[in-house]
Amino acid sequence: MNFSSRTVAILIALLVAGVLTACALVVPGLPQREAFLAGGITVAACFLLVYLTFEALIFREINGIYAGLEHIKRKEFKKLSNKFLFRPEPVKRVRDEILQMAERRQQEIDELKRLQALRREFLADVSHELKTPLFAAQGFVHTVLDAEGPGDIDPATRHKFLTKAATSLDTLDALIQDLVTISQLEQGVVRLRRQRFDLVALVREIFELVEEKARRRGTTLELLPPKYATVDLTIVADRNRIRQVLINLIDNAVKYGRDQGQVRVSLLESHRGVRIVVRDDGPGIAPEHQARIFERFYRIDKSRSRESGGSGLGLAISKHIVEAHKSGIRVKSAVGEGTTMEFKLPKPKVAPGAP
């Protein structure tokens, strides 16, 4: 039976009172020697009863604590029986606190292990991304330097190798700049230069940048709704940073959309701001990847090279830029149905009485 310490104390008190009362009623003329003997026996019996009872309670609770810790070690949190209301018993309160503390520490350990795994993965990705263009540039430069004489390599080949080396170093520089940018964004040291600008003009500017790539894939770029062919749309944000976000989103839509497909950029106004929606008709993103595509260096297709898949920092940087504007990028996608990415930006505040 599961008696609390309070219940046990009440039972003991009743028992002692009953014994003494019975003795007084049954043996009213009890000699002094026998009275002292009965009192001693009663005290000893009560002492043993209380001692053994509370020892049993304490040991039972300690065993319960150890059992709970074993469940925590095996991460069987659902089997813990420490979800109780207020309890007056101090031992049980200690047990509950220990179990809760152990569960929190186990969760912290699991989180540290996860972060450690991410750190190792990040260092491996950074090493690989830096090594690829560096080794390429190194190989081209050493090929030119190892030529024994001026006639061993013709000027055209030398110029070709040096151009490829310069391209690899430019790629390396861009990667380092992206790493610096994302580090600053994560630390919150980047200050946004908020200003009014025409979002329609910015989207058309980016269309011109990716037009050649879209033409090679037969992709059509479309800005919706059609009224923005002649109408401006003013927002308040950091133009250069939003330009970087839109370049990443639209370039990815062209890159991963299907050939002879269509990329649509929709600007949806509301009284609070503008919702920018970029949609492609590519293969889509599986649900298990949607939560990770904004991680640094994460690629859905691990076999893609840097030339075809990029460095894997574009979406991570875009996420931080949008969050710095007090918004967030939402992803809607299904396999075989294309991908939609959207975020919101504020419009200028209209002064009271202004048209």
Short mmCIF file of N, CA and C in Angstrom, two decimals, residues 27-169:
data_model
loop_
_atom_site.label_atom_id
_atom_site.label_comp_id
_atom_site.label_asym_id
_atom_site.label_seq_id
_atom_site.Cartn_x
_atom_site.Cartn_y
_atom_site.Cartn_z
N VAL A 27 -6.17 -1.90 32.90
CA VAL A 27 -5.38 -2.11 34.12
C VAL A 27 -5.30 -0.79 34.90
N PRO A 28 -6.37 -0.43 35.58
CA PRO A 28 -6.34 0.85 36.29
C PRO A 28 -5.41 0.83 37.49
N GLY A 29 -5.25 -0.30 38.14
CA GLY A 29 -4.39 -0.35 39.31
C GLY A 29 -3.05 -0.97 39.02
N LEU A 30 -2.46 -0.70 37.89
CA LEU A 30 -1.20 -1.29 37.47
C LEU A 30 -0.07 -0.79 38.36
N PRO A 31 0.74 -1.72 38.93
CA PRO A 31 1.86 -1.28 39.77
C PRO A 31 2.84 -0.40 38.98
N GLN A 32 3.66 0.35 39.76
CA GLN A 32 4.57 1.31 39.12
C GLN A 32 5.60 0.62 38.24
N ARG A 33 6.13 -0.53 38.75
CA ARG A 33 7.15 -1.23 37.97
C ARG A 33 6.61 -1.72 36.63
N GLU A 34 5.41 -2.33 36.67
CA GLU A 34 4.79 -2.80 35.42
C GLU A 34 4.38 -1.64 34.51
N ALA A 35 4.01 -0.49 35.14
CA ALA A 35 3.65 0.68 34.32
C ALA A 35 4.84 1.18 33.53
N PHE A 36 6.02 1.26 34.24
CA PHE A 36 7.22 1.69 33.53
C PHE A 36 7.61 0.70 32.44
N LEU A 37 7.45 -0.59 32.74
CA LEU A 37 7.77 -1.60 31.74
C LEU A 37 6.85 -1.49 30.52
N ALA A 38 5.54 -1.27 30.77
CA ALA A 38 4.59 -1.11 29.65
C ALA A 38 4.91 0.14 28.84
N GLY A 39 5.29 1.22 29.58
CA GLY A 39 5.66 2.45 28.86
C GLY A 39 6.89 2.25 28.01
N GLY A 40 7.88 1.54 28.55
CA GLY A 40 9.10 1.29 27.77
C GLY A 40 8.83 0.46 26.52
N ILE A 41 8.00 -0.57 26.72
CA ILE A 41 7.66 -1.40 25.57
C ILE A 41 6.90 -0.59 24.51
N THR A 42 5.99 0.28 24.99
CA THR A 42 5.23 1.10 24.05
C THR A 42 6.15 2.05 23.28
N VAL A 43 7.08 2.70 24.01
CA VAL A 43 8.02 3.62 23.34
C VAL A 43 8.88 2.88 22.33
N ALA A 44 9.40 1.71 22.76
CA ALA A 44 10.25 0.94 21.85
C ALA A 44 9.48 0.50 20.61
N ALA A 45 8.25 0.03 20.85
CA ALA A 45 7.45 -0.41 19.70
C ALA A 45 7.15 0.74 18.75
N CYS A 46 6.80 1.91 19.32
CA CYS A 46 6.52 3.07 18.47
C CYS A 46 7.77 3.53 17.72
N PHE A 47 8.93 3.50 18.45
CA PHE A 47 10.18 3.91 17.81
C PHE A 47 10.51 3.00 16.63
N LEU A 48 10.44 1.70 16.86
CA LEU A 48 10.75 0.77 15.77
C LEU A 48 9.76 0.93 14.62
N LEU A 49 8.49 1.11 14.97
CA LEU A 49 7.48 1.25 13.92
C LEU A 49 7.74 2.50 13.08
N VAL A 50 7.99 3.64 13.79
CA VAL A 50 8.25 4.89 13.05
C VAL A 50 9.54 4.79 12.24
N TYR A 51 10.60 4.26 12.89
CA TYR A 51 11.89 4.17 12.21
C TYR A 51 11.81 3.31 10.95
N LEU A 52 11.26 2.12 11.10
CA LEU A 52 11.18 1.21 9.96
C LEU A 52 10.24 1.75 8.88
N THR A 53 9.16 2.40 9.32
CA THR A 53 8.21 2.93 8.34
C THR A 53 8.84 4.02 7.49
N PHE A 54 9.50 4.98 8.16
CA PHE A 54 10.09 6.07 7.39
C PHE A 54 11.32 5.62 6.59
N GLU A 55 12.05 4.62 7.12
CA GLU A 55 13.14 4.06 6.33
C GLU A 55 12.59 3.44 5.04
N ALA A 56 11.48 2.74 5.19
CA ALA A 56 10.88 2.12 4.00
C ALA A 56 10.43 3.18 3.01
N LEU A 57 9.81 4.26 3.53
CA LEU A 57 9.36 5.33 2.64
C LEU A 57 10.53 5.99 1.92
N ILE A 58 11.59 6.28 2.70
CA ILE A 58 12.74 6.96 2.09
C ILE A 58 13.40 6.08 1.05
N PHE A 59 13.64 4.80 1.42
CA PHE A 59 14.28 3.92 0.46
C PHE A 59 13.42 3.73 -0.78
N ARG A 60 12.11 3.68 -0.61
CA ARG A 60 11.23 3.53 -1.76
C ARG A 60 11.35 4.73 -2.70
N GLU A 61 11.41 5.94 -2.10
CA GLU A 61 11.53 7.12 -2.94
C GLU A 61 12.89 7.18 -3.64
N ILE A 62 13.95 6.79 -2.91
CA ILE A 62 15.28 6.78 -3.53
C ILE A 62 15.32 5.79 -4.69
N ASN A 63 14.72 4.63 -4.49
CA ASN A 63 14.65 3.66 -5.60
C ASN A 63 13.86 4.23 -6.77
N GLY A 64 12.80 5.00 -6.46
CA GLY A 64 12.05 5.64 -7.52
C GLY A 64 12.88 6.67 -8.28
N ILE A 65 13.73 7.40 -7.54
CA ILE A 65 14.62 8.38 -8.19
C ILE A 65 15.58 7.67 -9.13
N TYR A 66 16.20 6.59 -8.66
CA TYR A 66 17.13 5.85 -9.53
C TYR A 66 16.41 5.28 -10.75
N ALA A 67 15.21 4.79 -10.54
CA ALA A 67 14.45 4.27 -11.69
C ALA A 67 14.17 5.38 -12.70
N GLY A 68 13.81 6.57 -12.19
CA GLY A 68 13.58 7.69 -13.09
C GLY A 68 14.83 8.10 -13.85
N LEU A 69 15.98 8.10 -13.17
CA LEU A 69 17.23 8.44 -13.84
C LEU A 69 17.57 7.41 -14.92
N GLU A 70 17.27 6.16 -14.67
CA GLU A 70 17.50 5.14 -15.70
C GLU A 70 16.64 5.40 -16.93
N HIS A 71 15.39 5.82 -16.71
CA HIS A 71 14.53 6.15 -17.85
C HIS A 71 15.09 7.34 -18.62
N ILE A 72 15.64 8.31 -17.89
CA ILE A 72 16.23 9.48 -18.57
C ILE A 72 17.44 9.07 -19.39
N LYS A 73 18.28 8.20 -18.85
CA LYS A 73 19.44 7.72 -19.60
C LYS A 73 19.02 7.06 -20.90
N ARG A 74 17.90 6.33 -20.83
CA ARG A 74 17.39 5.66 -22.04
C ARG A 74 16.46 6.56 -22.85
N LYS A 75 16.32 7.85 -22.40
CA LYS A 75 15.51 8.85 -23.09
C LYS A 75 14.04 8.43 -23.17
N GLU A 76 13.59 7.72 -22.14
CA GLU A 76 12.19 7.30 -22.08
C GLU A 76 11.43 8.29 -21.20
N PHE A 77 11.31 9.53 -21.69
CA PHE A 77 10.72 10.59 -20.88
C PHE A 77 9.23 10.35 -20.59
N LYS A 78 8.57 9.64 -21.48
CA LYS A 78 7.14 9.42 -21.29
C LYS A 78 6.85 8.49 -20.10
N LYS A 79 7.86 7.72 -19.69
CA LYS A 79 7.65 6.78 -18.60
C LYS A 79 7.92 7.40 -17.23
N LEU A 80 8.34 8.66 -17.22
CA LEU A 80 8.61 9.30 -15.94
C LEU A 80 7.30 9.64 -15.25
N SER A 81 7.23 9.34 -13.97
CA SER A 81 6.02 9.62 -13.21
C SER A 81 6.25 10.82 -12.30
N ASN A 82 6.71 11.94 -12.86
CA ASN A 82 7.01 13.12 -12.04
C ASN A 82 6.14 14.30 -12.40
N LYS A 83 5.00 14.04 -13.01
CA LYS A 83 4.07 15.11 -13.37
C LYS A 83 2.96 15.16 -12.32
N PHE A 84 3.26 15.81 -11.19
CA PHE A 84 2.31 15.84 -10.09
C PHE A 84 1.98 17.28 -9.74
N LEU A 85 0.88 17.44 -9.01
CA LEU A 85 0.56 18.73 -8.42
C LEU A 85 1.41 18.92 -7.16
N PHE A 86 1.12 19.98 -6.43
CA PHE A 86 1.91 20.28 -5.23
C PHE A 86 1.82 19.13 -4.23
N ARG A 87 2.98 18.74 -3.70
CA ARG A 87 3.04 17.66 -2.74
C ARG A 87 3.65 18.16 -1.43
N PRO A 88 3.08 17.82 -0.30
CA PRO A 88 3.67 18.25 0.96
C PRO A 88 4.87 17.41 1.37
N GLU A 89 5.04 16.21 0.81
CA GLU A 89 6.11 15.33 1.24
C GLU A 89 7.44 15.83 0.68
N PRO A 90 8.41 16.15 1.54
CA PRO A 90 9.68 16.71 1.06
C PRO A 90 10.48 15.74 0.21
N VAL A 91 10.46 14.44 0.56
CA VAL A 91 11.25 13.49 -0.21
C VAL A 91 10.72 13.38 -1.64
N LYS A 92 9.41 13.38 -1.78
CA LYS A 92 8.84 13.29 -3.12
C LYS A 92 9.09 14.57 -3.91
N ARG A 93 9.10 15.72 -3.20
CA ARG A 93 9.41 16.96 -3.91
C ARG A 93 10.85 16.94 -4.40
N VAL A 94 11.75 16.43 -3.57
CA VAL A 94 13.16 16.31 -3.98
C VAL A 94 13.28 15.39 -5.18
N ARG A 95 12.53 14.27 -5.13
CA ARG A 95 12.55 13.34 -6.26
C ARG A 95 12.09 14.01 -7.54
N ASP A 96 10.99 14.76 -7.46
CA ASP A 96 10.47 15.44 -8.65
C ASP A 96 11.49 16.44 -9.20
N GLU A 97 12.12 17.21 -8.29
CA GLU A 97 13.10 18.21 -8.74
C GLU A 97 14.30 17.55 -9.40
N ILE A 98 14.75 16.43 -8.81
CA ILE A 98 15.90 15.73 -9.40
C ILE A 98 15.56 15.21 -10.78
N LEU A 99 14.39 14.63 -10.93
CA LEU A 99 13.99 14.09 -12.23
C LEU A 99 13.86 15.21 -13.27
N GLN A 100 13.26 16.32 -12.88
CA GLN A 100 13.12 17.43 -13.82
C GLN A 100 14.47 18.00 -14.21
N MET A 101 15.36 18.14 -13.22
CA MET A 101 16.69 18.65 -13.50
C MET A 101 17.46 17.69 -14.41
N ALA A 102 17.36 16.41 -14.14
CA ALA A 102 18.04 15.43 -14.97
C ALA A 102 17.51 15.44 -16.40
N GLU A 103 16.19 15.60 -16.53
CA GLU A 103 15.61 15.67 -17.87
C GLU A 103 16.11 16.90 -18.62
N ARG A 104 16.19 18.05 -17.94
CA ARG A 104 16.70 19.26 -18.59
C ARG A 104 18.15 19.10 -19.00
N ARG A 105 18.94 18.50 -18.11
CA ARG A 105 20.36 18.31 -18.45
C ARG A 105 20.52 17.35 -19.62
N GLN A 106 19.68 16.32 -19.67
CA GLN A 106 19.77 15.39 -20.80
C GLN A 106 19.42 16.09 -22.10
N GLN A 107 18.40 16.95 -22.07
CA GLN A 107 18.03 17.69 -23.26
C GLN A 107 19.14 18.66 -23.68
N GLU A 108 19.80 19.27 -22.69
CA GLU A 108 20.93 20.16 -23.01
C GLU A 108 22.08 19.37 -23.64
N ILE A 109 22.33 18.18 -23.11
CA ILE A 109 23.39 17.35 -23.68
C ILE A 109 23.05 16.96 -25.12
N ASP A 110 21.80 16.60 -25.36
CA ASP A 110 21.39 16.25 -26.73
C ASP A 110 21.55 17.45 -27.66
N GLU A 111 21.20 18.65 -27.18
CA GLU A 111 21.35 19.84 -28.01
C GLU A 111 22.82 20.14 -28.29
N LEU A 112 23.68 19.97 -27.28
CA LEU A 112 25.11 20.19 -27.50
C LEU A 112 25.67 19.18 -28.50
N LYS A 113 25.20 17.95 -28.42
CA LYS A 113 25.66 16.94 -29.39
C LYS A 113 25.21 17.32 -30.81
N ARG A 114 23.97 17.83 -30.91
CA ARG A 114 23.49 18.25 -32.23
C ARG A 114 24.31 19.40 -32.77
N LEU A 115 24.60 20.38 -31.92
CA LEU A 115 25.41 21.52 -32.35
C LEU A 115 26.83 21.10 -32.70
N GLN A 116 27.36 20.13 -31.96
CA GLN A 116 28.70 19.63 -32.27
C GLN A 116 28.71 18.96 -33.65
N ALA A 117 27.66 18.19 -33.94
CA ALA A 117 27.59 17.56 -35.25
C ALA A 117 27.46 18.60 -36.36
N LEU A 118 26.65 19.64 -36.12
CA LEU A 118 26.54 20.71 -37.11
C LEU A 118 27.86 21.44 -37.30
N ARG A 119 28.60 21.64 -36.21
CA ARG A 119 29.90 22.32 -36.33
C ARG A 119 30.88 21.50 -37.16
N ARG A 120 30.92 20.18 -36.91
CA ARG A 120 31.80 19.33 -37.71
C ARG A 120 31.39 19.35 -39.17
N GLU A 121 30.08 19.29 -39.42
CA GLU A 121 29.60 19.32 -40.79
C GLU A 121 29.93 20.65 -41.46
N PHE A 122 29.79 21.75 -40.70
CA PHE A 122 30.09 23.07 -41.25
C PHE A 122 31.58 23.20 -41.59
N LEU A 123 32.45 22.75 -40.69
CA LEU A 123 33.89 22.83 -40.95
C LEU A 123 34.28 21.97 -42.16
N ALA A 124 33.66 20.80 -42.29
CA ALA A 124 33.95 19.96 -43.44
C ALA A 124 33.49 20.63 -44.74
N ASP A 125 32.31 21.25 -44.71
CA ASP A 125 31.80 21.93 -45.90
C ASP A 125 32.66 23.13 -46.25
N VAL A 126 33.04 23.93 -45.25
CA VAL A 126 33.89 25.09 -45.51
C VAL A 126 35.22 24.66 -46.10
N SER A 127 35.82 23.63 -45.52
CA SER A 127 37.10 23.15 -46.04
C SER A 127 36.98 22.72 -47.49
N HIS A 128 35.89 22.01 -47.80
CA HIS A 128 35.71 21.56 -49.19
C HIS A 128 35.48 22.73 -50.13
N GLU A 129 34.63 23.68 -49.72
CA GLU A 129 34.30 24.80 -50.59
C GLU A 129 35.51 25.70 -50.82
N LEU A 130 36.35 25.88 -49.81
CA LEU A 130 37.55 26.70 -49.98
C LEU A 130 38.62 25.96 -50.76
N LYS A 131 38.69 24.66 -50.56
CA LYS A 131 39.74 23.88 -51.20
C LYS A 131 39.55 23.80 -52.72
N THR A 132 38.32 23.69 -53.17
CA THR A 132 38.08 23.49 -54.61
C THR A 132 38.62 24.63 -55.46
N PRO A 133 38.23 25.89 -55.25
CA PRO A 133 38.79 26.96 -56.10
C PRO A 133 40.26 27.23 -55.81
N LEU A 134 40.70 27.02 -54.57
CA LEU A 134 42.10 27.27 -54.24
C LEU A 134 43.02 26.30 -54.97
N PHE A 135 42.68 25.02 -54.97
CA PHE A 135 43.50 24.03 -55.67
C PHE A 135 43.47 24.26 -57.18
N ALA A 136 42.31 24.68 -57.69
CA ALA A 136 42.23 24.94 -59.13
C ALA A 136 43.16 26.10 -59.52
N ALA A 137 43.11 27.20 -58.77
CA ALA A 137 43.99 28.33 -59.07
C ALA A 137 45.44 27.94 -58.89
N GLN A 138 45.73 27.19 -57.85
CA GLN A 138 47.10 26.75 -57.60
C GLN A 138 47.63 25.91 -58.76
N GLY A 139 46.79 25.00 -59.26
CA GLY A 139 47.22 24.15 -60.37
C GLY A 139 47.51 24.94 -61.63
N PHE A 140 46.64 25.90 -61.99
CA PHE A 140 46.88 26.69 -63.20
C PHE A 140 48.13 27.56 -63.07
N VAL A 141 48.32 28.18 -61.90
CA VAL A 141 49.49 29.05 -61.71
C VAL A 141 50.77 28.24 -61.75
N HIS A 142 50.81 27.10 -61.09
CA HIS A 142 52.03 26.28 -61.09
C HIS A 142 52.31 25.70 -62.48
N THR A 143 51.28 25.45 -63.26
CA THR A 143 51.50 24.98 -64.63
C THR A 143 52.24 26.03 -65.43
N VAL A 144 51.86 27.29 -65.25
CA VAL A 144 52.54 28.38 -65.96
C VAL A 144 53.96 28.55 -65.42
N LEU A 145 54.13 28.48 -64.10
CA LEU A 145 55.46 28.69 -63.50
C LEU A 145 56.42 27.55 -63.81
N ASP A 146 55.89 26.34 -63.97
CA ASP A 146 56.77 25.18 -64.19
C ASP A 146 57.28 25.09 -65.61
N ALA A 147 56.77 25.96 -66.49
CA ALA A 147 57.29 25.96 -67.86
C ALA A 147 58.77 26.35 -67.83
N GLU A 148 59.62 25.56 -68.51
CA GLU A 148 61.07 25.76 -68.44
C GLU A 148 61.52 27.05 -69.12
N GLY A 149 60.88 27.45 -70.15
CA GLY A 149 61.31 28.65 -70.85
C GLY A 149 60.13 29.37 -71.48
N PRO A 150 60.34 30.56 -72.03
CA PRO A 150 59.24 31.32 -72.63
C PRO A 150 58.56 30.58 -73.77
N GLY A 151 59.33 29.72 -74.46
CA GLY A 151 58.74 29.04 -75.61
C GLY A 151 58.02 27.76 -75.27
N ASP A 152 58.09 27.32 -74.00
CA ASP A 152 57.47 26.05 -73.62
C ASP A 152 55.95 26.13 -73.57
N ILE A 153 55.43 27.31 -73.40
CA ILE A 153 53.98 27.47 -73.36
C ILE A 153 53.62 28.73 -74.16
N ASP A 154 52.70 28.58 -75.07
CA ASP A 154 52.37 29.71 -75.95
C ASP A 154 51.57 30.76 -75.18
N PRO A 155 51.61 31.99 -75.62
CA PRO A 155 50.92 33.08 -74.90
C PRO A 155 49.42 32.84 -74.74
N ALA A 156 48.80 32.24 -75.76
CA ALA A 156 47.35 32.01 -75.65
C ALA A 156 47.03 31.03 -74.53
N THR A 157 47.82 29.95 -74.43
CA THR A 157 47.60 28.97 -73.37
C THR A 157 47.90 29.59 -72.00
N ARG A 158 49.00 30.38 -71.95
CA ARG A 158 49.33 31.04 -70.67
C ARG A 158 48.19 31.96 -70.22
N HIS A 159 47.68 32.72 -71.18
CA HIS A 159 46.58 33.64 -70.86
C HIS A 159 45.33 32.85 -70.41
N LYS A 160 45.09 31.72 -71.06
CA LYS A 160 43.94 30.89 -70.71
C LYS A 160 44.08 30.35 -69.29
N PHE A 161 45.27 29.85 -68.93
CA PHE A 161 45.48 29.30 -67.59
C PHE A 161 45.38 30.38 -66.53
N LEU A 162 45.97 31.54 -66.81
CA LEU A 162 45.91 32.62 -65.83
C LEU A 162 44.48 33.14 -65.67
N THR A 163 43.72 33.14 -66.78
CA THR A 163 42.32 33.56 -66.68
C THR A 163 41.53 32.60 -65.81
N LYS A 164 41.76 31.29 -65.99
CA LYS A 164 41.06 30.31 -65.16
C LYS A 164 41.48 30.43 -63.69
N ALA A 165 42.78 30.69 -63.46
CA ALA A 165 43.24 30.88 -62.09
C ALA A 165 42.57 32.10 -61.46
N ALA A 166 42.47 33.19 -62.24
CA ALA A 166 41.82 34.40 -61.73
C ALA A 166 40.34 34.15 -61.44
N THR A 167 39.68 33.37 -62.31
CA THR A 167 38.27 33.04 -62.09
C THR A 167 38.09 32.23 -60.80
N SER A 168 38.98 31.27 -60.57
CA SER A 168 38.90 30.47 -59.34
C SER A 168 39.13 31.33 -58.11
N LEU A 169 40.07 32.28 -58.21
CA LEU A 169 40.32 33.16 -57.07
C LEU A 169 39.15 34.12 -56.85
#
